[in-house]
CSV table of C-alpha atoms in Angstrom, one decimal:
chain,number,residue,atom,x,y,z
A,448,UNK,CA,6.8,77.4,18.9
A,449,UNK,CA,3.6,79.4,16.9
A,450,UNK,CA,6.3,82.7,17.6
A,451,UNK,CA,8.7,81.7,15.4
A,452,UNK,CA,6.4,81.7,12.5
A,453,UNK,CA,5.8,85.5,12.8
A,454,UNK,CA,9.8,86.4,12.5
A,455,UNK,CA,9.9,88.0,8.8
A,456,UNK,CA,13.0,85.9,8.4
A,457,UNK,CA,10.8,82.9,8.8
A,458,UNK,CA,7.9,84.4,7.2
A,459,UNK,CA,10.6,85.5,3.8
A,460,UNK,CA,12.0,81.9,4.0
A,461,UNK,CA,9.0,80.0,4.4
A,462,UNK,CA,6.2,81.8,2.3
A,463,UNK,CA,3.7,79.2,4.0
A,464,UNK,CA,4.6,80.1,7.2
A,465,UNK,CA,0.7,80.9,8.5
A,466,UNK,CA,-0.4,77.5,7.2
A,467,UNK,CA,2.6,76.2,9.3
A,468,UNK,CA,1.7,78.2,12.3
A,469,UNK,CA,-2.2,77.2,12.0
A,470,UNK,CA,-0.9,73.8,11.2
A,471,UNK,CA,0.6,73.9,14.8
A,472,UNK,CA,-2.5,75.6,16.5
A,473,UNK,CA,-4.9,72.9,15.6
A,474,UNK,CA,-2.7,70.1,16.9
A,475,UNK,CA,-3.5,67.6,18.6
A,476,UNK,CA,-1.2,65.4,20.5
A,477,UNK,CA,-1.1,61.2,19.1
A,478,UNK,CA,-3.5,59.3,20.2
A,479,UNK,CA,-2.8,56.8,23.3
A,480,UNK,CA,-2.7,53.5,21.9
A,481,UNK,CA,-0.3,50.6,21.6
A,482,UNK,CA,-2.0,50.4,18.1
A,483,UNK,CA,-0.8,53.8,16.8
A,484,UNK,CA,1.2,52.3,14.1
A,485,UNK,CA,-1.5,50.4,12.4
A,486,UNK,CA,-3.7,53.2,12.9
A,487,UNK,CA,-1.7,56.0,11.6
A,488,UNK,CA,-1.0,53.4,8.3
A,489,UNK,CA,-4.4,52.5,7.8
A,490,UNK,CA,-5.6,56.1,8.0
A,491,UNK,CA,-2.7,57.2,5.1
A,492,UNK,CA,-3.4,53.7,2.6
A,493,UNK,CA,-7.1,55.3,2.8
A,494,UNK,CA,-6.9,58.9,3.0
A,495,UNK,CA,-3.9,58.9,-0.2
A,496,UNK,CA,-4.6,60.4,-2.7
A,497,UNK,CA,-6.5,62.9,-1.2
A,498,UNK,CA,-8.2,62.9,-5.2
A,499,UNK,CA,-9.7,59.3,-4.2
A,500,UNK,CA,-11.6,59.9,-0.7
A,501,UNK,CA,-15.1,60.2,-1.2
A,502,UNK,CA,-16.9,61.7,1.9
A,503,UNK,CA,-19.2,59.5,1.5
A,504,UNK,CA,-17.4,56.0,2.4
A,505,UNK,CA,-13.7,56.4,2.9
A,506,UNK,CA,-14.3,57.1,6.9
A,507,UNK,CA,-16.2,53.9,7.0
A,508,UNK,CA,-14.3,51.3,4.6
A,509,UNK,CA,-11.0,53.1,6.6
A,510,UNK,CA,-12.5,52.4,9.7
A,511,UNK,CA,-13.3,48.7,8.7
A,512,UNK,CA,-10.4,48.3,7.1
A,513,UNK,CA,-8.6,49.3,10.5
A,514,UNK,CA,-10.5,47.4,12.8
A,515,UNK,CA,-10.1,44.2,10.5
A,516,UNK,CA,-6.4,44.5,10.6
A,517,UNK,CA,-6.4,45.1,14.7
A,518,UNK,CA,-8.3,41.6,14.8
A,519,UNK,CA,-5.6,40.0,12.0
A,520,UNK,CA,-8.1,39.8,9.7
A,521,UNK,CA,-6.4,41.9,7.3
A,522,UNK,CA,-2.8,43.4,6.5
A,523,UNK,CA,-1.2,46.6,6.3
């Protein structure tokens, strides 16, 4: 619940309590697939540290790398 984020309890406990609360706002339930796991693992082997992705080829090399494990071609 966005509420609780507004509480000045919640807001003195947690100081980052609006990037919580717009955290939460921009969600986006999982995506449907009985793949999810290598997905979601793919995406963070990629996307970690977020020092090393380059705009300019991590979505495609992650995207290859996924699709390459989803057809046992690769490993996690």
């Amino acid at each position: 619940n966005t509420e609780a984020y507004s509480d000045p309890q919640v807001r003195e406990t947690f100081p980052m309590a609006d990037t919580i609360r717009q955290s939460l706002e921009n969600s986006v339930p999982r995506p449907q697939t009985p793949y999810y796991n290598e997905v979601s693992t793919g995406i963070q082997q990629n996307w970690a540290p977020p020092s090393a992705v380059d705009p300019r080829c991590t979505p495609q090399s992650t995207t290859d790398f996924i699709l390459a494990v989803l057809r046992g071609e690769r490993l996690l």
